[in-house]
Short mmCIF file of C-alpha atoms in Angstrom, two decimals:
data_model
loop_
_atom_site.label_atom_id
_atom_site.label_comp_id
_atom_site.label_asym_id
_atom_site.label_seq_id
_atom_site.Cartn_x
_atom_site.Cartn_y
_atom_site.Cartn_z
CA UNK A 156 -8.40 15.32 -67.94
CA UNK A 157 -8.46 16.74 -64.45
CA UNK A 158 -7.50 15.01 -60.94
CA UNK A 159 -11.07 14.06 -59.94
CA UNK A 160 -12.48 12.94 -63.88
CA UNK A 161 -9.27 10.66 -63.93
CA UNK A 162 -9.80 9.13 -60.72
CA UNK A 163 -13.71 8.94 -61.66
CA UNK A 164 -12.09 6.79 -64.61
CA UNK A 165 -10.56 4.45 -62.74
CA UNK A 166 -13.37 3.90 -59.82
CA UNK A 167 -15.70 2.66 -62.97
CA UNK A 168 -12.59 0.37 -63.87
CA UNK A 169 -12.27 -1.37 -60.73
CA UNK A 170 -11.03 -5.09 -61.48
CA UNK A 171 -12.97 -6.64 -58.51
CA UNK A 172 -15.84 -5.41 -59.24
CA UNK A 173 -15.78 -6.42 -62.74
CA UNK A 174 -15.40 -9.85 -61.36
CA UNK A 175 -18.67 -10.25 -59.62
CA UNK A 176 -20.44 -8.72 -62.27
CA UNK A 177 -18.70 -11.70 -64.41
CA UNK A 178 -19.92 -13.69 -61.68
CA UNK A 179 -23.26 -12.95 -61.52
CA UNK A 180 -24.02 -13.19 -65.24
CA UNK A 181 -22.26 -16.76 -65.22
CA UNK A 182 -24.74 -17.99 -61.77
CA UNK A 183 -28.15 -16.65 -64.08
CA UNK A 184 -27.05 -19.18 -67.09
CA UNK A 185 -29.29 -16.81 -69.16
CA UNK A 186 -28.72 -17.51 -73.14
CA UNK A 187 -29.32 -14.02 -75.06
CA UNK A 188 -28.24 -12.30 -78.17
CA UNK A 189 -27.97 -8.20 -77.47
CA UNK A 190 -27.64 -5.56 -79.62
CA UNK A 191 -26.30 -2.36 -79.16
CA UNK A 192 -25.86 0.42 -81.34
CA UNK A 193 -23.12 2.45 -80.84
CA UNK A 194 -19.68 3.21 -81.99
CA UNK A 195 -18.54 3.70 -78.93
CA UNK A 196 -20.11 1.41 -76.79
CA UNK A 197 -18.18 -1.25 -79.58
CA UNK A 198 -15.27 0.55 -78.50
CA UNK A 199 -15.77 0.08 -74.69
CA UNK A 200 -16.55 -4.01 -75.38
CA UNK A 201 -13.57 -4.56 -77.72
CA UNK A 202 -11.01 -2.67 -76.40
CA UNK A 203 -11.55 -3.95 -72.80
CA UNK A 204 -12.04 -7.52 -74.22
CA UNK A 205 -15.65 -7.75 -73.00
CA UNK A 206 -16.55 -10.69 -75.25
CA UNK A 207 -14.05 -12.73 -74.21
CA UNK A 208 -15.57 -12.22 -69.94
CA UNK A 209 -18.87 -13.53 -70.60
CA UNK A 210 -20.17 -17.13 -71.50
CA UNK A 211 -20.46 -18.70 -74.28
CA UNK A 212 -24.25 -18.60 -74.44
CA UNK A 213 -24.03 -14.99 -74.74
CA UNK A 214 -24.07 -12.74 -78.07
CA UNK A 215 -23.18 -8.84 -77.83
CA UNK A 216 -24.14 -7.42 -81.46
CA UNK A 217 -23.84 -4.51 -82.89
CA UNK A 218 -26.24 -2.76 -84.69
CA UNK A 219 -26.23 0.26 -86.91
CA UNK A 220 -24.89 2.63 -84.51
CA UNK A 221 -22.05 4.80 -86.49
CA UNK A 222 -23.19 7.86 -88.15
CA UNK A 223 -20.44 8.09 -90.81
CA UNK A 224 -21.37 3.63 -91.42
CA UNK A 225 -24.97 4.93 -91.88
CA UNK A 226 -24.80 8.10 -94.19
CA UNK A 227 -26.14 7.26 -97.70
CA UNK A 228 -23.29 7.77 -100.79
CA UNK A 229 -25.75 9.59 -102.09
CA UNK A 230 -25.33 12.23 -99.56
CA UNK A 231 -21.39 12.21 -99.57
CA UNK A 232 -21.59 12.35 -103.89
CA UNK A 233 -24.35 15.67 -103.01
CA UNK A 234 -21.83 17.08 -100.46
CA UNK A 235 -18.23 16.28 -103.03
CA UNK A 236 -20.74 17.96 -105.73
CA UNK A 237 -20.99 21.08 -103.50
CA UNK A 238 -17.29 21.59 -103.05
CA UNK A 239 -16.42 22.61 -106.36
CA UNK A 240 -18.06 25.85 -106.04
CA UNK A 241 -18.45 26.29 -102.39
CA UNK A 242 -16.62 25.47 -98.85
CA UNK A 243 -17.86 22.49 -97.54
CA UNK A 244 -16.89 22.07 -93.65
CA UNK A 245 -16.89 18.77 -92.24
CA UNK A 246 -16.65 16.95 -89.16
CA UNK A 247 -13.32 14.66 -89.88
CA UNK A 248 -15.01 11.64 -89.37
CA UNK A 249 -16.57 11.52 -92.88
CA UNK A 250 -13.69 12.73 -94.38
CA UNK A 251 -12.83 9.37 -95.99
CA UNK A 252 -15.75 7.69 -96.22
CA UNK A 253 -16.21 6.86 -99.90
CA UNK A 254 -19.71 8.07 -101.85
CA UNK A 255 -20.40 6.51 -105.01
CA UNK A 256 -17.00 7.43 -106.47
CA UNK A 257 -15.12 9.48 -105.14
CA UNK A 258 -14.21 10.08 -100.75
CA UNK A 259 -14.18 13.81 -99.54
CA UNK A 260 -10.76 13.29 -99.42
CA UNK A 261 -9.83 12.08 -102.64
CA UNK A 262 -12.58 15.10 -103.41
CA UNK A 263 -9.83 17.60 -101.33
CA UNK A 264 -6.79 16.01 -103.76
CA UNK A 265 -8.81 17.25 -106.51
CA UNK A 266 -9.29 20.36 -105.76
CA UNK A 267 -12.45 20.46 -103.95
CA UNK A 268 -12.70 23.38 -100.95
CA UNK A 269 -12.88 20.79 -98.19
CA UNK A 270 -12.14 21.73 -94.56
CA UNK A 271 -12.26 19.43 -91.11
CA UNK A 272 -13.45 20.84 -88.70
CA UNK A 273 -14.08 20.30 -84.94
CA UNK A 274 -16.73 22.31 -83.78
CA UNK A 275 -20.10 23.73 -86.33
CA UNK A 276 -18.84 27.08 -84.54
CA UNK A 277 -15.72 26.93 -86.65
CA UNK A 278 -17.53 26.39 -89.88
CA UNK A 279 -19.69 29.67 -89.49
CA UNK A 280 -16.58 31.59 -89.00
CA UNK A 281 -15.02 30.51 -92.17
CA UNK A 282 -18.31 31.49 -93.64
CA UNK A 283 -18.25 35.20 -91.55
CA UNK A 284 -14.25 35.18 -92.50
CA UNK A 285 -15.36 34.41 -96.03
CA UNK A 286 -18.30 36.77 -96.71
CA UNK A 287 -17.61 35.90 -100.70
CA UNK A 288 -18.14 32.41 -101.14
CA UNK A 289 -21.13 30.87 -99.91
CA UNK A 290 -19.85 28.26 -96.47
CA UNK A 291 -21.66 24.42 -96.68
CA UNK A 292 -21.81 22.33 -93.40
CA UNK A 293 -22.33 18.67 -94.38
CA UNK A 294 -24.79 17.76 -90.86
CA UNK A 295 -24.74 14.37 -90.25
CA UNK A 296 -24.69 12.35 -86.42
CA UNK A 297 -27.21 11.53 -84.48
CA UNK A 298 -29.14 13.25 -81.48
CA UNK A 299 -25.88 13.90 -79.65
CA UNK A 300 -24.41 16.31 -82.62
CA UNK A 301 -28.36 17.18 -83.94
CA UNK A 302 -28.96 19.81 -80.91
CA UNK A 303 -25.48 22.10 -82.10
CA UNK A 304 -26.77 22.44 -85.97
CA UNK A 305 -30.57 24.17 -84.39
CA UNK A 306 -28.37 25.75 -81.85
CA UNK A 307 -26.62 27.58 -84.58
CA UNK A 308 -29.36 28.03 -86.91
CA UNK A 309 -31.14 29.44 -84.17
CA UNK A 310 -28.94 32.32 -83.81
CA UNK A 311 -28.10 34.49 -86.99
CA UNK A 312 -25.73 32.20 -89.06
CA UNK A 313 -24.27 34.35 -91.68
CA UNK A 314 -25.95 34.16 -94.56
CA UNK A 315 -23.45 32.64 -97.02
CA UNK A 316 -23.89 29.68 -94.89
CA UNK A 317 -26.23 26.56 -95.61
CA UNK A 318 -26.57 22.73 -93.98
CA UNK A 319 -26.43 20.08 -96.15
CA UNK A 320 -28.86 17.80 -93.43
CA UNK A 321 -27.63 14.32 -93.34
CA UNK A 322 -28.73 13.72 -89.26
CA UNK A 323 -30.61 10.48 -88.33
CA UNK A 324 -32.52 9.38 -85.15
CA UNK A 325 -31.96 6.61 -82.87
CA UNK A 326 -35.46 4.87 -82.03
CA UNK A 327 -37.41 4.62 -85.28
CA UNK A 328 -34.24 2.74 -86.28
CA UNK A 329 -34.80 0.60 -83.59
CA UNK A 330 -38.46 0.32 -84.21
CA UNK A 331 -37.16 -0.99 -87.07
CA UNK A 332 -34.81 -3.49 -86.74
CA UNK A 333 -37.54 -4.40 -84.02
CA UNK A 334 -39.87 -5.01 -86.68
CA UNK A 335 -37.93 -6.46 -89.07
CA UNK A 336 -36.40 -9.26 -86.32
CA UNK A 337 -33.07 -9.78 -85.77
CA UNK A 338 -33.50 -12.20 -83.28
CA UNK A 339 -32.62 -9.99 -80.64
CA UNK A 340 -33.74 -10.49 -76.83
CA UNK A 341 -32.57 -7.25 -75.16
CA UNK A 342 -30.91 -3.47 -76.54
CA UNK A 343 -28.35 -1.79 -74.63
CA UNK A 344 -29.56 1.73 -75.33
CA UNK A 345 -26.98 5.07 -76.34
CA UNK A 346 -25.76 6.82 -73.01
CA UNK A 347 -24.96 9.90 -75.34
CA UNK A 348 -28.34 10.01 -77.69
CA UNK A 349 -29.87 8.80 -74.83
CA UNK A 350 -28.44 11.88 -72.42
CA UNK A 351 -30.16 14.72 -75.23
CA UNK A 352 -33.52 12.45 -75.60
CA UNK A 353 -34.02 10.53 -72.52
CA UNK A 354 -34.99 7.39 -70.96
CA UNK A 355 -38.95 7.85 -72.45
CA UNK A 356 -38.75 7.54 -76.36
CA UNK A 357 -37.15 3.74 -75.94
CA UNK A 358 -40.80 3.08 -74.03
CA UNK A 359 -43.01 2.46 -76.71
CA UNK A 360 -40.70 -0.36 -78.15
CA UNK A 361 -40.42 -2.52 -74.84
CA UNK A 362 -44.16 -2.66 -75.51
CA UNK A 363 -44.87 -2.98 -78.62
CA UNK A 364 -42.42 -5.66 -78.94
CA UNK A 365 -41.51 -7.19 -75.11
CA UNK A 366 -37.88 -5.84 -75.66
CA UNK A 367 -35.71 -5.34 -72.67
CA UNK A 368 -33.66 -2.18 -72.90
CA UNK A 369 -31.06 -0.80 -70.92
CA UNK A 370 -29.34 2.69 -71.40
CA UNK A 371 -25.58 2.30 -70.80
CA UNK A 372 -22.50 4.48 -70.16
CA UNK A 373 -18.81 4.03 -71.67
CA UNK A 374 -17.16 2.72 -69.18
CA UNK A 375 -16.33 -1.36 -69.15
CA UNK A 376 -18.21 -1.77 -66.06
CA UNK A 377 -21.10 0.60 -67.48
CA UNK A 378 -21.13 -1.91 -70.01
CA UNK A 379 -20.95 -5.38 -68.35
CA UNK A 380 -23.23 -3.77 -65.25
CA UNK A 381 -26.29 -3.16 -68.60
CA UNK A 382 -25.55 -6.42 -69.74
CA UNK A 383 -26.56 -8.20 -66.39
CA UNK A 384 -29.71 -5.84 -65.93
CA UNK A 385 -30.67 -7.07 -69.41
CA UNK A 386 -29.94 -10.64 -68.75
CA UNK A 387 -32.11 -10.44 -65.17
CA UNK A 388 -35.09 -9.07 -67.47
CA UNK A 389 -34.70 -11.50 -69.72
CA UNK A 390 -34.90 -13.68 -67.07
CA UNK A 391 -37.24 -12.86 -65.24
CA UNK A 392 -39.68 -12.05 -68.82
CA UNK A 393 -39.84 -8.54 -67.93
CA UNK A 394 -39.62 -6.01 -70.86
CA UNK A 395 -38.91 -1.94 -69.04
CA UNK A 396 -36.06 0.67 -69.85
CA UNK A 397 -33.88 0.95 -67.13
CA UNK A 398 -31.18 3.74 -66.82
CA UNK A 399 -27.86 2.39 -65.92
CA UNK A 400 -26.17 6.00 -66.96
CA UNK A 401 -27.91 7.85 -64.26
CA UNK A 402 -24.85 10.46 -64.15
CA UNK A 403 -25.18 11.59 -67.50
CA UNK A 404 -29.41 10.72 -69.05
CA UNK A 405 -32.64 11.55 -67.28
CA UNK A 406 -35.74 10.83 -68.13
CA UNK A 407 -36.77 13.45 -69.78
CA UNK A 408 -33.50 14.29 -71.45
CA UNK A 409 -31.59 17.83 -72.10
CA UNK A 410 -35.11 19.33 -72.31
CA UNK A 411 -33.53 22.69 -73.97
CA UNK A 412 -31.82 20.55 -76.86
CA UNK A 413 -34.42 19.08 -77.25
CA UNK A 414 -37.04 21.74 -77.94
CA UNK A 415 -33.89 23.62 -79.96
CA UNK A 416 -33.98 20.46 -82.10
CA UNK A 417 -37.71 20.77 -82.35
CA UNK A 418 -38.26 24.26 -83.64
CA UNK A 419 -35.42 23.18 -86.06
CA UNK A 420 -35.95 20.17 -87.60
CA UNK A 421 -39.04 17.74 -88.73
CA UNK A 422 -39.00 13.95 -89.30
CA UNK A 423 -38.00 12.29 -93.02
CA UNK A 424 -38.23 9.55 -93.99
CA UNK A 425 -34.75 8.86 -95.77
CA UNK A 426 -32.45 5.27 -96.49
CA UNK A 427 -29.60 4.62 -94.23
CA UNK A 428 -26.82 2.76 -95.62
CA UNK A 429 -26.56 -0.47 -95.67
CA UNK A 430 -30.20 -0.22 -95.14
CA UNK A 431 -33.64 0.88 -96.48
CA UNK A 432 -35.55 3.90 -96.38
CA UNK A 433 -36.51 3.91 -92.34
CA UNK A 434 -39.75 6.08 -91.53
CA UNK A 435 -39.24 8.97 -89.46
CA UNK A 436 -35.49 8.09 -88.51
CA UNK A 437 -34.27 10.91 -90.59
CA UNK A 438 -34.13 14.60 -89.56
CA UNK A 439 -34.82 17.57 -92.34
CA UNK A 440 -35.01 21.07 -92.01
CA UNK A 441 -37.95 22.85 -91.58
CA UNK A 442 -39.73 24.83 -93.54
CA UNK A 443 -38.86 28.19 -91.69
CA UNK A 444 -34.99 27.83 -92.10
CA UNK A 445 -35.00 26.79 -95.93
CA UNK A 446 -33.12 29.50 -96.49
CA UNK A 447 -30.36 27.41 -94.70
CA UNK A 448 -31.14 24.43 -96.84
CA UNK A 449 -28.21 23.41 -98.54
CA UNK A 450 -30.33 21.08 -100.85
CA UNK A 451 -32.93 24.24 -101.57
CA UNK A 452 -30.14 26.56 -101.69
CA UNK A 453 -28.31 24.92 -104.23
CA UNK A 454 -29.79 22.81 -107.35
CA UNK A 455 -27.79 19.08 -106.90
CA UNK A 456 -28.10 16.84 -109.46
CA UNK A 457 -29.17 13.45 -108.48
CA UNK A 458 -26.37 10.71 -108.23
CA UNK A 459 -27.59 7.32 -109.03
CA UNK A 460 -27.20 4.84 -106.04
CA UNK A 461 -28.44 1.55 -106.39
CA UNK A 462 -25.01 -0.26 -105.12
CA UNK A 463 -25.39 2.08 -101.94
CA UNK A 464 -22.07 2.36 -101.98
CA UNK A 465 -21.17 -1.09 -100.16
CA UNK A 466 -18.58 -2.76 -102.03
CA UNK A 467 -18.34 -5.03 -99.28
CA UNK A 468 -21.44 -7.53 -99.08
CA UNK A 469 -20.64 -8.41 -95.58
CA UNK A 470 -20.72 -4.77 -94.29
CA UNK A 471 -24.84 -5.20 -94.91
CA UNK A 472 -24.94 -8.04 -92.36
CA UNK A 473 -22.68 -6.25 -89.58
CA UNK A 474 -24.87 -3.19 -89.82
CA UNK A 475 -27.89 -4.75 -88.88
CA UNK A 476 -26.04 -6.99 -86.17
CA UNK A 477 -26.53 -10.03 -88.55
CA UNK A 478 -22.82 -10.70 -88.75
CA UNK A 479 -19.61 -10.20 -86.79
CA UNK A 480 -16.28 -9.11 -89.32
CA UNK A 481 -14.86 -12.40 -88.64
CA UNK A 482 -17.35 -13.64 -90.64
CA UNK A 483 -16.53 -11.92 -93.74
CA UNK A 484 -13.95 -13.57 -95.74
CA UNK A 485 -12.30 -9.55 -96.64
CA UNK A 486 -11.20 -9.09 -92.90
CA UNK A 487 -7.69 -8.18 -92.01
CA UNK A 488 -6.99 -9.97 -95.29
CA UNK A 489 -8.62 -7.77 -98.19
CA UNK A 490 -9.88 -5.09 -95.73
CA UNK A 491 -7.77 -2.96 -93.91
CA UNK A 492 -8.21 0.16 -92.38
CA UNK A 493 -5.26 1.52 -94.59
CA UNK A 494 -6.47 -0.16 -97.53
CA UNK A 495 -10.74 -0.43 -96.27
CA UNK A 496 -13.26 -2.29 -98.47
CA UNK A 497 -16.75 -1.34 -96.60
CA UNK A 498 -18.10 0.96 -94.88
CA UNK A 499 -17.05 -1.06 -91.50
CA UNK A 500 -13.79 -0.71 -91.88
CA UNK A 501 -13.08 2.78 -92.95
CA UNK A 502 -14.54 4.43 -89.84
CA UNK A 503 -12.56 4.62 -86.21
CA UNK A 504 -16.25 3.52 -84.83
CA UNK A 505 -16.71 1.10 -87.98
CA UNK A 506 -17.49 -2.61 -85.94
CA UNK A 507 -14.16 -3.71 -88.51
CA UNK A 508 -12.27 -1.01 -88.12
CA UNK A 509 -12.08 -1.43 -84.06
CA UNK A 510 -12.45 -5.36 -84.02
CA UNK A 511 -8.88 -4.49 -86.60
CA UNK A 512 -7.30 -2.88 -84.16
CA UNK A 513 -8.18 -4.42 -80.53
CA UNK A 514 -8.60 -7.90 -82.06
CA UNK A 515 -11.94 -10.51 -81.96
CA UNK A 516 -10.60 -13.47 -80.36
CA UNK A 517 -13.24 -15.23 -77.44
CA UNK A 518 -11.19 -16.87 -74.74
CA UNK A 519 -13.10 -19.37 -73.37
CA UNK B 116 -19.05 9.98 -83.50
CA UNK B 117 -21.57 10.48 -80.01
CA UNK B 118 -18.07 10.84 -78.16
CA UNK B 119 -18.70 12.60 -75.30
CA UNK B 120 -15.23 14.05 -72.83
CA UNK B 121 -16.10 15.16 -69.29
CA UNK B 122 -14.02 18.45 -69.02
CA UNK B 123 -14.08 21.22 -65.53
CA UNK B 124 -15.11 24.41 -66.03
CA UNK B 125 -12.43 27.29 -65.50
CA UNK B 126 -14.40 30.12 -66.72
CA UNK B 127 -17.58 31.27 -67.76
CA UNK B 128 -18.39 34.19 -70.28
CA UNK B 129 -21.96 34.61 -71.74
CA UNK B 130 -22.52 31.69 -74.37
CA UNK B 131 -19.09 30.13 -74.15
CA UNK B 132 -17.23 28.48 -71.06
CA UNK B 133 -13.37 27.44 -71.25
CA UNK B 134 -13.33 24.12 -70.07
CA UNK B 135 -9.98 22.04 -69.30
CA UNK B 136 -9.71 18.79 -70.44
CA UNK B 137 -6.41 17.23 -68.43
CA UNK B 138 -4.44 20.62 -68.80
CA UNK B 139 -5.51 21.14 -72.45
CA UNK B 140 -8.13 24.24 -72.22
CA UNK B 141 -10.42 24.63 -75.04
CA UNK B 142 -13.70 27.11 -75.45
CA UNK B 143 -17.26 25.41 -75.58
CA UNK B 144 -20.64 26.82 -76.23
CA UNK B 145 -22.95 26.57 -73.44
CA UNK B 146 -26.52 27.31 -74.56
CA UNK B 147 -27.63 23.71 -75.05
CA UNK B 148 -27.18 24.03 -70.54
CA UNK B 149 -28.45 25.93 -67.78
CA UNK B 150 -24.98 27.57 -67.03
CA UNK B 151 -22.76 26.04 -65.36
CA UNK B 152 -20.42 27.47 -62.24
CA UNK B 153 -16.95 27.62 -61.89
CA UNK B 154 -15.27 24.10 -61.08
CA UNK B 155 -18.20 22.33 -62.41
CA UNK B 156 -17.85 19.06 -64.65
CA UNK B 157 -19.74 19.20 -67.88
CA UNK B 158 -19.78 17.05 -70.93
CA UNK B 159 -18.56 17.79 -74.36
CA UNK B 160 -19.49 16.67 -78.04
CA UNK B 161 -17.78 18.75 -80.70
CA UNK B 162 -17.31 22.11 -78.84
CA UNK B 163 -20.78 21.76 -77.07
CA UNK B 164 -21.65 21.26 -73.39
CA UNK B 165 -24.48 18.73 -73.66
CA UNK B 166 -24.74 17.96 -69.52
CA UNK B 167 -23.63 18.94 -66.00
CA UNK B 168 -21.71 16.47 -64.84
CA UNK B 169 -22.10 16.08 -60.87
CA UNK B 170 -19.36 14.58 -59.33
CA UNK B 171 -21.37 12.90 -56.38
CA UNK B 172 -23.05 10.96 -59.14
CA UNK B 173 -20.22 9.21 -59.59
CA UNK B 174 -20.02 7.63 -56.37
CA UNK B 175 -24.14 7.80 -56.47
CA UNK B 176 -22.97 5.12 -59.54
CA UNK B 177 -21.32 3.03 -57.85
CA UNK B 178 -24.08 2.69 -54.96
CA UNK B 179 -26.45 1.91 -57.56
CA UNK B 180 -24.22 -1.21 -58.69
CA UNK B 181 -23.72 -2.18 -55.29
CA UNK B 182 -27.54 -2.65 -54.68
CA UNK B 183 -27.95 -4.48 -58.58
CA UNK B 184 -25.21 -6.70 -57.18
CA UNK B 185 -26.83 -7.55 -54.50
CA UNK B 186 -30.57 -8.42 -55.94
#
C-alpha cells in the first residue's frame, strides 16, 4: 500500500480514540443486540477483538453476509455440471464450497474444467483465447460484485461466453430478517455494498421496522464508532439511517454502476443457503441478455437440494445471527478449516472460519 | 468477498488504469467511475475501481468522529 494509504490505515487504528469510544459506549449503558451482514465486518470485529472491548450487555451478531456461504448448493451443482463439457470460470472464494455432493475443487480434481480468476476480465480473456469452447462465468456476490457482471455484458462479450447468474442483493434480505424477527435492536449496514447502492435503499426498512441503521467502514474504529452511533439511536428511540463511512458511501451510491445493473438485471426470488426463498433478493439476467444466460443456453438438469447442503445444523442459526460458533458442538472439534463440516467454516469469510482463526474469547 | 482495497492511480489508458497497491501494480477497469486523475486513490474490488477516494476525506472522517464523541 502506498505511503498515504498506509498512514491513513493507522489514523483509523489510534488506541486513544478507541479508548474514548469504548468509554462513551460504557457510559451510555444501553443493552443491545446488533447485527451486521458482512464477512469483512466480521473479520474486523474478530481480528481486532472488538467484542472483548464491549460491555457484556451488548451483543454483536453476524447475519447472512458472506455471499459464498449463502449461495445454494444446487447453484454450485449447476456450475459443476457445466464444467463437464465447458470451461467454468469462478472467483476463488467458491472453489472449496460443497454443492449437494461435490465441491468445484473436487470436480476439478475429477477432470472438470474449472478456472479460478481474480477478475471477470480474465474470464472473458479465456473465452477469447478458446473460441472453440464455451466459457461460463459463475457470477456470485452482492451489489459490490454484480456491477462487474453488468459491465461485461454491456460491452460486447465474446459469443462463446455466458453467465451463470447467482447474484444476491442485501436490502430485501434485511427486510426478510427483520420481518421474521431476530431480536435485533440495530443494524450495521455493509460499507462496500453501500458504496454501490448508497444509503437511500435502507431508509424504508428503518421506517417499516423502526430499526436504527449505521453504514460502517471496515477499520476497527469505523466499526466501534458505528456501534456507538447505533447505541445512541437506540437510547434516544430513533430509527434512522446514518452513514459512518462517508469517505466511500454517498446517499445515492455509485450511479454509473447502479445504472448498468438496472440495464442488465431484474429482481428474482430464489432461496439463500440456510434460508428459504427471499422475495426479490436475487438477480437474474433480463430477457435482452438471454443469449448470455447460461441457464437458457444450456440444459442444466435439476438436482434435488432437500438438505440445502448444510451438513451442520448450527450453521443455519449462525447464518441468521441466531447463534455463535462457540454454541456449536462441532466447532474446533470435528469442524475446522482443514476439515469443514458446515459452510460457515469453509469460506474464509464464514463466521466460524474467522472465529477459528482469530479466537472467540470475550474478556470481561 | 466484498473486500475492496484502496490503490493509487499511476496511469490511465481509456477504460483501464494502472494502479499501485504498496508496490504491486495492476490493471483495473475504471468504467464504473468517472475517469480518475493520476495520483488519485481508488477503491478496487475484483479488478474494478468502484469509487474514487479523496485522502482529505480520511481527515474529514476523523473530524466527524470528534463531533460524534463530543455530543
